[in-house]
Amino acid sequence: MSKFNFEILGKDVKSDARAGVIHTVHGDIKTPSFVPVGTQATVKSMSNEDLQEIGVQVFFVNTYHLYLRPGLEAIEKGNGLHSFIGWGKPLMTDSAGFQIFSLGDVNRQRKLCLQGDPLEIPLVKISEEGVKFRSHLDGSEHLFTPEKSIEVQRILGADIMIAFDECCYYPATHDYAKKAMERTHRWALRCLERSSKFHLEEIPQGGQVQSSKLGKSPQALYGVVQGGVFEDLRKESAKFISNLPFEGVAIGGVAVGESKKEMEKVLDWVVPLLPKEKPRHLLGVGEIDDIFTLVEKGIDSFDCVMPTRLGRMGHLLVRKVENREWKLDITK
């Protein structure tokens, strides 16, 4: 069984851009790579055949939604997520953290309660243990801890998992951003500890992850850098996460209301401190004008819902043609 590995094939001499390959048991991901989002294990309005036809190498699925519906039992019976959805290429799963923190009117409530610790809002309660939340489907109460997040992602069987983190919304005070970052660091250690225990257990047959036989797996785990829009916190988080034995690094807490200039500053602070030999993923960013900036700054992969959302809403992305000769041309 092949293990997760990242290979750098080339670097740009005028920027931090680089080309590489992420090797996984379900195939290779050539980087830099845009990762479409399939929230409930399907990219909306597109079939698996559509995705393969346009060259999609990997897509991002949401742990929170799959945990609630169809549920882990159904996915286990389907022999893991790849088999369940009929997708033979790599998959990424998030930690469920962002969606949990986004429940209800969380963003507005957080702006009013930034100093609270633990923060309590109608649908969510954050504590050191983890996050208690109520399902948006039926109101049932659930507890997600760092350990639970890893266990769920292991059962889903994605090639790349994301460590459980506390997403710091914008605008947060420095004090709250620091508390959220420090909690993210403690949760990162717990994620690693839970993940490492799987390696001591029986190796499952056929490479399938079974809840009763969770064993050594080629699944990779990315740690998450947080810290809001504060330089000192971002650098501290980048150094902390970089020193842990994660297979890759994800940059979180962006695309949550800050300006694009602020996002670019975050990358300028963080990327130089990340291990060059590990892949870097930027969570939740991928508009057309962003992609060039992200690649130039050394990001290897990035996910976003924007392309399929625009398509479903009837938008068409075209080149800006300024030559008046083509003003009335409707052939293309």
mmCIF file of C-alpha atoms in Angstrom:
data_model
loop_
_atom_site.group_PDB
_atom_site.id
_atom_site.type_symbol
_atom_site.label_atom_id
_atom_site.label_comp_id
_atom_site.label_asym_id
_atom_site.label_seq_id
_atom_site.Cartn_x
_atom_site.Cartn_y
_atom_site.Cartn_z
ATOM 1 C CA MET A 1 0.000 0.000 0.000
ATOM 2 C CA SER A 2 1.486 3.357 -1.057
ATOM 3 C CA LYS A 3 2.024 5.977 1.586
ATOM 4 C CA PHE A 4 1.312 9.691 1.433
ATOM 5 C CA ASN A 5 4.234 11.653 0.034
ATOM 6 C CA PHE A 6 4.913 15.104 -1.414
ATOM 7 C CA GLU A 7 7.442 15.642 -4.174
ATOM 8 C CA ILE A 8 8.586 19.079 -5.368
ATOM 9 C CA LEU A 9 9.306 19.069 -9.104
ATOM 10 C CA GLY A 10 10.224 22.695 -9.734
ATOM 11 C CA LYS A 11 10.350 26.202 -8.300
ATOM 12 C CA ASP A 12 9.855 29.629 -9.837
ATOM 13 C CA VAL A 13 12.888 31.907 -9.607
ATOM 14 C CA LYS A 14 10.833 35.111 -9.430
ATOM 15 C CA SER A 15 8.289 34.084 -6.780
ATOM 16 C CA ASP A 16 7.551 31.393 -4.204
ATOM 17 C CA ALA A 17 5.506 29.404 -6.723
ATOM 18 C CA ARG A 18 6.357 25.743 -7.048
ATOM 19 C CA ALA A 19 5.153 22.677 -8.909
ATOM 20 C CA GLY A 20 4.886 19.291 -7.277
ATOM 21 C CA VAL A 21 2.990 16.056 -6.827
ATOM 22 C CA ILE A 22 1.124 14.786 -3.782
ATOM 23 C CA HIS A 23 1.213 10.992 -3.907
ATOM 24 C CA THR A 24 -1.720 9.171 -2.276
ATOM 25 C CA VAL A 25 -3.028 5.614 -2.322
ATOM 26 C CA HIS A 26 -5.874 6.742 -4.606
ATOM 27 C CA GLY A 27 -3.625 8.522 -7.088
ATOM 28 C CA ASP A 28 -1.474 11.584 -7.571
ATOM 29 C CA ILE A 29 -2.429 15.235 -7.174
ATOM 30 C CA LYS A 30 -0.357 17.541 -9.346
ATOM 31 C CA THR A 31 0.184 20.884 -7.654
ATOM 32 C CA PRO A 32 -0.649 23.698 -7.606
ATOM 33 C CA SER A 33 -4.178 22.341 -7.567
ATOM 34 C CA PHE A 34 -7.636 23.826 -7.251
ATOM 35 C CA VAL A 35 -9.829 21.567 -5.112
ATOM 36 C CA PRO A 36 -13.580 21.799 -5.804
ATOM 37 C CA VAL A 37 -15.931 21.349 -2.865
ATOM 38 C CA GLY A 38 -18.448 18.529 -2.666
ATOM 39 C CA THR A 39 -20.115 19.392 0.628
ATOM 40 C CA GLN A 40 -22.132 16.188 0.917
ATOM 41 C CA ALA A 41 -19.664 14.018 -1.025
ATOM 42 C CA THR A 42 -20.938 15.223 -4.371
ATOM 43 C CA VAL A 43 -19.956 18.352 -6.274
ATOM 44 C CA LYS A 44 -23.310 20.028 -6.839
ATOM 45 C CA SER A 45 -24.705 19.799 -10.369
ATOM 46 C CA MET A 46 -21.806 17.590 -11.521
ATOM 47 C CA SER A 47 -21.412 13.834 -11.856
ATOM 48 C CA ASN A 48 -18.193 11.945 -11.189
ATOM 49 C CA GLU A 49 -17.838 11.559 -14.951
ATOM 50 C CA ASP A 50 -18.105 15.341 -15.368
ATOM 51 C CA LEU A 51 -15.358 15.857 -12.798
ATOM 52 C CA GLN A 52 -13.042 13.375 -14.466
ATOM 53 C CA GLU A 53 -13.703 14.846 -17.896
ATOM 54 C CA ILE A 54 -12.549 18.311 -16.810
ATOM 55 C CA GLY A 55 -9.498 16.943 -15.020
ATOM 56 C CA VAL A 56 -10.455 17.193 -11.351
ATOM 57 C CA GLN A 57 -7.803 15.334 -9.354
ATOM 58 C CA VAL A 58 -9.300 15.592 -5.866
ATOM 59 C CA PHE A 59 -12.301 17.163 -4.196
ATOM 60 C CA PHE A 60 -13.148 18.340 -0.712
ATOM 61 C CA VAL A 61 -15.985 16.823 1.331
ATOM 62 C CA ASN A 62 -17.531 18.036 4.560
ATOM 63 C CA THR A 63 -17.225 15.894 7.666
ATOM 64 C CA TYR A 64 -20.008 17.667 9.564
ATOM 65 C CA HIS A 65 -22.649 17.062 6.910
ATOM 66 C CA LEU A 66 -21.669 13.434 6.257
ATOM 67 C CA TYR A 67 -21.574 12.680 9.982
ATOM 68 C CA LEU A 68 -25.189 13.837 10.283
ATOM 69 C CA ARG A 69 -26.440 12.517 6.938
ATOM 70 C CA PRO A 70 -26.217 9.794 5.690
ATOM 71 C CA GLY A 71 -24.263 8.988 8.862
ATOM 72 C CA LEU A 72 -21.199 6.893 9.564
ATOM 73 C CA GLU A 73 -23.042 3.571 9.667
ATOM 74 C CA ALA A 74 -24.198 3.925 6.071
ATOM 75 C CA ILE A 75 -20.733 4.934 4.873
ATOM 76 C CA GLU A 76 -19.113 2.045 6.755
ATOM 77 C CA LYS A 77 -21.522 -0.396 5.119
ATOM 78 C CA GLY A 78 -20.518 1.127 1.807
ATOM 79 C CA ASN A 79 -16.850 0.283 2.530
ATOM 80 C CA GLY A 80 -15.742 3.864 3.073
ATOM 81 C CA LEU A 81 -16.431 7.081 1.258
ATOM 82 C CA HIS A 82 -14.557 6.294 -1.965
ATOM 83 C CA SER A 83 -16.596 3.149 -2.529
ATOM 84 C CA PHE A 84 -19.803 4.745 -1.228
ATOM 85 C CA ILE A 85 -19.732 7.512 -3.855
ATOM 86 C CA GLY A 86 -17.930 5.587 -6.598
ATOM 87 C CA TRP A 87 -14.890 7.868 -6.722
ATOM 88 C CA GLY A 88 -11.490 6.252 -7.248
ATOM 89 C CA LYS A 89 -9.355 9.379 -6.972
ATOM 90 C CA PRO A 90 -8.126 11.247 -3.860
ATOM 91 C CA LEU A 91 -10.484 12.925 -1.392
ATOM 92 C CA MET A 92 -9.965 15.548 1.302
ATOM 93 C CA THR A 93 -12.104 15.948 4.422
ATOM 94 C CA ASP A 94 -12.290 18.952 6.708
ATOM 95 C CA SER A 95 -12.422 18.659 10.486
ATOM 96 C CA ALA A 96 -16.096 19.768 10.771
ATOM 97 C CA GLY A 97 -14.955 22.762 12.809
ATOM 98 C CA PHE A 98 -15.833 25.538 10.369
ATOM 99 C CA GLN A 99 -19.382 24.322 9.758
ATOM 100 C CA ILE A 100 -20.023 23.761 13.448
ATOM 101 C CA PHE A 101 -18.903 27.288 14.285
ATOM 102 C CA SER A 102 -21.048 28.593 11.425
ATOM 103 C CA LEU A 103 -24.313 27.120 12.694
ATOM 104 C CA GLY A 104 -27.236 29.465 12.888
ATOM 105 C CA ASP A 105 -26.306 33.132 13.152
ATOM 106 C CA VAL A 106 -22.906 32.328 14.637
ATOM 107 C CA ASN A 107 -20.943 34.988 12.830
ATOM 108 C CA ARG A 108 -23.098 37.867 14.085
ATOM 109 C CA GLN A 109 -23.299 36.446 17.589
ATOM 110 C CA ARG A 110 -19.544 36.079 17.803
ATOM 111 C CA LYS A 111 -19.024 39.718 16.940
ATOM 112 C CA LEU A 112 -21.102 40.553 20.000
ATOM 113 C CA CYS A 113 -19.390 38.050 22.303
ATOM 114 C CA LEU A 114 -15.740 38.041 21.307
ATOM 115 C CA GLN A 115 -14.482 38.142 24.879
ATOM 116 C CA GLY A 116 -16.457 35.122 26.062
ATOM 117 C CA ASP A 117 -14.577 31.957 27.028
ATOM 118 C CA PRO A 118 -16.092 29.487 26.676
ATOM 119 C CA LEU A 119 -18.277 31.154 24.079
ATOM 120 C CA GLU A 120 -21.931 30.169 24.292
ATOM 121 C CA ILE A 121 -24.417 30.900 21.541
ATOM 122 C CA PRO A 122 -27.808 29.377 20.725
ATOM 123 C CA LEU A 123 -26.586 26.354 18.759
ATOM 124 C CA VAL A 124 -22.943 26.035 19.796
ATOM 125 C CA LYS A 125 -20.909 25.888 22.989
ATOM 126 C CA ILE A 126 -17.110 25.868 22.817
ATOM 127 C CA SER A 127 -15.021 24.531 25.682
ATOM 128 C CA GLU A 128 -11.590 22.979 26.132
ATOM 129 C CA GLU A 129 -13.132 19.540 25.671
ATOM 130 C CA GLY A 130 -14.528 20.355 22.256
ATOM 131 C CA VAL A 131 -17.663 21.806 20.715
ATOM 132 C CA LYS A 132 -21.242 20.954 21.624
ATOM 133 C CA PHE A 133 -23.706 21.742 18.892
ATOM 134 C CA ARG A 134 -27.225 21.034 17.757
ATOM 135 C CA SER A 135 -27.899 19.496 14.375
ATOM 136 C CA HIS A 136 -29.377 21.849 11.806
ATOM 137 C CA LEU A 137 -31.469 18.865 10.640
ATOM 138 C CA ASP A 138 -33.331 17.779 13.773
ATOM 139 C CA GLY A 139 -31.954 19.766 16.706
ATOM 140 C CA SER A 140 -30.225 16.746 18.261
ATOM 141 C CA GLU A 141 -27.207 17.529 20.429
ATOM 142 C CA HIS A 142 -23.714 16.329 19.534
ATOM 143 C CA LEU A 143 -20.189 16.729 20.880
ATOM 144 C CA PHE A 144 -17.219 17.011 18.557
ATOM 145 C CA THR A 145 -13.806 16.753 20.173
ATOM 146 C CA PRO A 146 -10.425 16.632 18.423
ATOM 147 C CA GLU A 147 -10.455 12.874 18.967
ATOM 148 C CA LYS A 148 -13.967 12.531 17.561
ATOM 149 C CA SER A 149 -13.061 14.538 14.478
ATOM 150 C CA ILE A 150 -10.130 12.233 13.709
ATOM 151 C CA GLU A 151 -12.212 9.112 14.330
ATOM 152 C CA VAL A 152 -14.937 10.296 11.965
ATOM 153 C CA GLN A 153 -12.466 11.298 9.259
ATOM 154 C CA ARG A 154 -10.709 7.953 9.565
ATOM 155 C CA ILE A 155 -13.981 6.121 9.014
ATOM 156 C CA LEU A 156 -14.745 8.306 5.993
ATOM 157 C CA GLY A 157 -11.350 7.249 4.667
ATOM 158 C CA ALA A 158 -10.244 10.432 2.911
ATOM 159 C CA ASP A 159 -6.664 10.628 1.708
ATOM 160 C CA ILE A 160 -6.092 13.980 3.425
ATOM 161 C CA MET A 161 -7.644 14.886 6.789
ATOM 162 C CA ILE A 162 -7.649 18.257 8.570
ATOM 163 C CA ALA A 163 -6.977 18.629 12.303
ATOM 164 C CA PHE A 164 -9.786 20.010 14.474
ATOM 165 C CA ASP A 165 -9.329 23.744 15.021
ATOM 166 C CA GLU A 166 -11.211 26.771 16.269
ATOM 167 C CA CYS A 167 -11.923 29.063 13.355
ATOM 168 C CA CYS A 168 -11.430 32.655 14.469
ATOM 169 C CA TYR A 169 -13.979 34.906 12.850
ATOM 170 C CA TYR A 170 -13.368 38.435 11.609
ATOM 171 C CA PRO A 171 -13.139 40.891 13.230
ATOM 172 C CA ALA A 172 -11.861 39.295 16.434
ATOM 173 C CA THR A 173 -9.902 41.077 19.125
ATOM 174 C CA HIS A 174 -6.273 40.153 19.619
ATOM 175 C CA ASP A 175 -7.177 38.635 22.977
ATOM 176 C CA TYR A 176 -9.833 36.335 21.550
ATOM 177 C CA ALA A 177 -7.732 35.417 18.509
ATOM 178 C CA LYS A 178 -4.911 34.427 20.859
ATOM 179 C CA LYS A 179 -7.205 32.226 22.960
ATOM 180 C CA ALA A 180 -8.608 30.549 19.846
ATOM 181 C CA MET A 181 -5.111 29.992 18.458
ATOM 182 C CA GLU A 182 -3.816 28.474 21.684
ATOM 183 C CA ARG A 183 -6.838 26.182 21.878
ATOM 184 C CA THR A 184 -6.235 25.170 18.258
ATOM 185 C CA HIS A 185 -2.666 24.244 19.216
ATOM 186 C CA ARG A 186 -3.805 22.103 22.134
ATOM 187 C CA TRP A 187 -6.403 20.446 19.937
ATOM 188 C CA ALA A 188 -3.719 19.804 17.293
ATOM 189 C CA LEU A 189 -1.714 17.804 19.826
ATOM 190 C CA ARG A 190 -4.797 15.784 20.718
ATOM 191 C CA CYS A 191 -5.514 15.104 17.034
ATOM 192 C CA LEU A 192 -1.982 13.819 16.548
ATOM 193 C CA GLU A 193 -2.199 11.639 19.634
ATOM 194 C CA ARG A 194 -5.484 10.085 18.522
ATOM 195 C CA SER A 195 -4.193 9.557 15.013
ATOM 196 C CA SER A 196 -0.971 7.943 16.226
ATOM 197 C CA LYS A 197 -2.923 5.340 18.209
ATOM 198 C CA PHE A 198 -4.377 3.976 14.987
ATOM 199 C CA HIS A 199 -0.890 2.935 13.933
ATOM 200 C CA LEU A 200 -0.649 0.579 16.901
ATOM 201 C CA GLU A 201 -3.775 -1.334 15.977
ATOM 202 C CA GLU A 202 -4.475 -4.038 13.421
ATOM 203 C CA ILE A 203 -3.998 -3.154 9.773
ATOM 204 C CA PRO A 204 -7.365 -3.522 7.994
ATOM 205 C CA GLN A 205 -7.594 -5.904 5.061
ATOM 206 C CA GLY A 206 -7.914 -4.493 1.551
ATOM 207 C CA GLY A 207 -6.993 -0.985 2.631
ATOM 208 C CA GLN A 208 -10.502 -0.215 3.861
ATOM 209 C CA VAL A 209 -10.953 1.644 7.121
ATOM 210 C CA GLN A 210 -13.397 -0.210 9.374
ATOM 211 C CA SER A 211 -14.579 1.178 12.708
ATOM 212 C CA SER A 212 -13.802 -2.133 14.422
ATOM 213 C CA LYS A 213 -10.382 -2.441 12.772
ATOM 214 C CA LEU A 214 -9.015 1.056 12.491
ATOM 215 C CA GLY A 215 -5.380 0.425 11.668
ATOM 216 C CA LYS A 216 -2.382 1.931 9.954
ATOM 217 C CA SER A 217 -3.531 3.910 6.957
ATOM 218 C CA PRO A 218 -2.033 6.034 4.196
ATOM 219 C CA GLN A 219 -4.293 8.887 5.296
ATOM 220 C CA ALA A 220 -2.408 12.142 5.843
ATOM 221 C CA LEU A 221 -3.215 14.680 8.556
ATOM 222 C CA TYR A 222 -2.719 18.425 8.059
ATOM 223 C CA GLY A 223 -2.305 20.775 11.008
ATOM 224 C CA VAL A 224 -4.055 24.154 10.901
ATOM 225 C CA VAL A 225 -2.450 27.576 11.340
ATOM 226 C CA GLN A 226 -4.703 30.153 13.008
ATOM 227 C CA GLY A 227 -4.223 33.605 14.557
ATOM 228 C CA GLY A 228 -6.662 35.951 12.868
ATOM 229 C CA VAL A 229 -5.182 38.980 11.107
ATOM 230 C CA PHE A 230 -2.486 39.511 13.728
ATOM 231 C CA GLU A 231 1.126 39.112 12.619
ATOM 232 C CA ASP A 232 2.512 37.958 15.961
ATOM 233 C CA LEU A 233 -0.173 35.293 16.363
ATOM 234 C CA ARG A 234 0.084 34.017 12.799
ATOM 235 C CA LYS A 235 3.849 33.653 13.070
ATOM 236 C CA GLU A 236 3.564 31.947 16.445
ATOM 237 C CA SER A 237 0.990 29.512 15.086
ATOM 238 C CA ALA A 238 2.991 28.812 11.926
ATOM 239 C CA LYS A 239 6.063 27.933 13.985
ATOM 240 C CA PHE A 240 4.090 25.765 16.416
ATOM 241 C CA ILE A 241 2.267 23.751 13.750
ATOM 242 C CA SER A 242 5.424 23.441 11.630
ATOM 243 C CA ASN A 243 7.248 21.777 14.513
ATOM 244 C CA LEU A 244 4.626 19.036 14.842
ATOM 245 C CA PRO A 245 4.709 15.773 12.834
ATOM 246 C CA PHE A 246 1.847 16.618 10.479
ATOM 247 C CA GLU A 247 2.113 15.457 6.867
ATOM 248 C CA GLY A 248 1.007 18.865 5.618
ATOM 249 C CA VAL A 249 -0.107 22.301 6.759
ATOM 250 C CA ALA A 250 -3.442 24.040 6.202
ATOM 251 C CA ILE A 251 -3.906 27.775 6.689
ATOM 252 C CA GLY A 252 -7.302 28.504 8.225
ATOM 253 C CA GLY A 253 -9.208 31.519 9.448
ATOM 254 C CA VAL A 254 -9.152 33.307 6.091
ATOM 255 C CA ALA A 255 -12.073 34.154 3.800
ATOM 256 C CA VAL A 256 -14.134 34.909 6.907
ATOM 257 C CA GLY A 257 -14.709 38.608 6.260
ATOM 258 C CA GLU A 258 -11.246 40.100 6.025
ATOM 259 C CA SER A 259 -10.108 41.979 2.915
ATOM 260 C CA LYS A 260 -7.995 40.308 0.258
ATOM 261 C CA LYS A 261 -5.083 42.541 1.210
ATOM 262 C CA GLU A 262 -5.334 41.258 4.775
ATOM 263 C CA MET A 263 -5.434 37.684 3.508
ATOM 264 C CA GLU A 264 -2.311 38.305 1.438
ATOM 265 C CA LYS A 265 -0.556 39.721 4.495
ATOM 266 C CA VAL A 266 -1.403 36.549 6.410
ATOM 267 C CA LEU A 267 0.253 34.481 3.681
ATOM 268 C CA ASP A 268 3.307 36.750 3.676
ATOM 269 C CA TRP A 269 3.700 36.145 7.422
ATOM 270 C CA VAL A 270 2.957 32.434 7.430
ATOM 271 C CA VAL A 271 4.325 30.786 4.276
ATOM 272 C CA PRO A 272 8.034 31.607 4.841
ATOM 273 C CA LEU A 273 7.837 29.819 8.205
ATOM 274 C CA LEU A 274 6.297 26.597 6.885
ATOM 275 C CA PRO A 275 8.363 23.475 6.133
ATOM 276 C CA LYS A 276 9.352 23.555 2.468
ATOM 277 C CA GLU A 277 9.075 19.772 2.176
ATOM 278 C CA LYS A 278 5.411 19.664 3.233
ATOM 279 C CA PRO A 279 2.356 20.548 1.117
ATOM 280 C CA ARG A 280 0.450 23.730 1.983
ATOM 281 C CA HIS A 281 -3.307 24.062 1.660
ATOM 282 C CA LEU A 282 -5.304 27.288 1.986
ATOM 283 C CA LEU A 283 -8.797 26.646 3.314
ATOM 284 C CA GLY A 284 -11.806 28.242 1.635
ATOM 285 C CA VAL A 285 -10.150 30.489 -0.960
ATOM 286 C CA GLY A 286 -10.142 30.095 -4.727
ATOM 287 C CA GLU A 287 -11.757 32.885 -6.715
ATOM 288 C CA ILE A 288 -10.223 33.479 -10.137
ATOM 289 C CA ASP A 289 -8.149 36.509 -9.155
ATOM 290 C CA ASP A 290 -7.039 34.776 -5.950
ATOM 291 C CA ILE A 291 -5.520 31.771 -7.679
ATOM 292 C CA PHE A 292 -2.605 33.630 -9.274
ATOM 293 C CA THR A 293 -1.751 35.314 -5.980
ATOM 294 C CA LEU A 294 -1.934 32.063 -4.017
ATOM 295 C CA VAL A 295 0.320 30.201 -6.428
ATOM 296 C CA GLU A 296 2.871 33.030 -6.471
ATOM 297 C CA LYS A 297 2.977 32.966 -2.679
ATOM 298 C CA GLY A 298 3.735 29.250 -2.549
ATOM 299 C CA ILE A 299 0.349 27.665 -1.834
ATOM 300 C CA ASP A 300 0.071 24.139 -3.241
ATOM 301 C CA SER A 301 -3.692 23.576 -3.067
ATOM 302 C CA PHE A 302 -6.821 25.547 -2.259
ATOM 303 C CA ASP A 303 -10.538 24.780 -2.082
ATOM 304 C CA CYS A 304 -13.555 26.939 -2.837
ATOM 305 C CA VAL A 305 -17.261 26.554 -3.637
ATOM 306 C CA MET A 306 -17.274 29.519 -6.022
ATOM 307 C CA PRO A 307 -16.943 27.852 -9.467
ATOM 308 C CA THR A 308 -19.893 25.478 -9.137
ATOM 309 C CA ARG A 309 -21.938 28.078 -7.263
ATOM 310 C CA LEU A 310 -21.494 30.583 -10.085
ATOM 311 C CA GLY A 311 -22.369 27.911 -12.620
ATOM 312 C CA ARG A 312 -25.570 26.951 -10.811
ATOM 313 C CA MET A 313 -26.572 30.612 -10.712
ATOM 314 C CA GLY A 314 -26.129 31.016 -14.461
ATOM 315 C CA HIS A 315 -22.873 32.975 -14.456
ATOM 316 C CA LEU A 316 -20.316 32.611 -17.228
ATOM 317 C CA LEU A 317 -16.650 33.488 -16.815
ATOM 318 C CA VAL A 318 -15.161 34.994 -19.982
ATOM 319 C CA ARG A 319 -12.000 36.775 -20.950
ATOM 320 C CA LYS A 320 -12.110 40.543 -21.031
ATOM 321 C CA VAL A 321 -11.922 41.450 -24.718
ATOM 322 C CA GLU A 322 -11.280 45.142 -25.372
ATOM 323 C CA ASN A 323 -10.759 45.030 -29.135
ATOM 324 C CA ARG A 324 -13.813 46.768 -30.660
ATOM 325 C CA GLU A 325 -13.475 44.529 -33.732
ATOM 326 C CA TRP A 326 -15.207 41.760 -31.780
ATOM 327 C CA LYS A 327 -17.959 43.908 -30.272
ATOM 328 C CA LEU A 328 -20.758 42.225 -32.231
ATOM 329 C CA ASP A 329 -19.146 38.801 -32.601
ATOM 330 C CA ILE A 330 -21.387 36.130 -31.049
ATOM 331 C CA THR A 331 -19.690 33.060 -32.498
ATOM 332 C CA LYS A 332 -17.790 32.206 -29.300
#
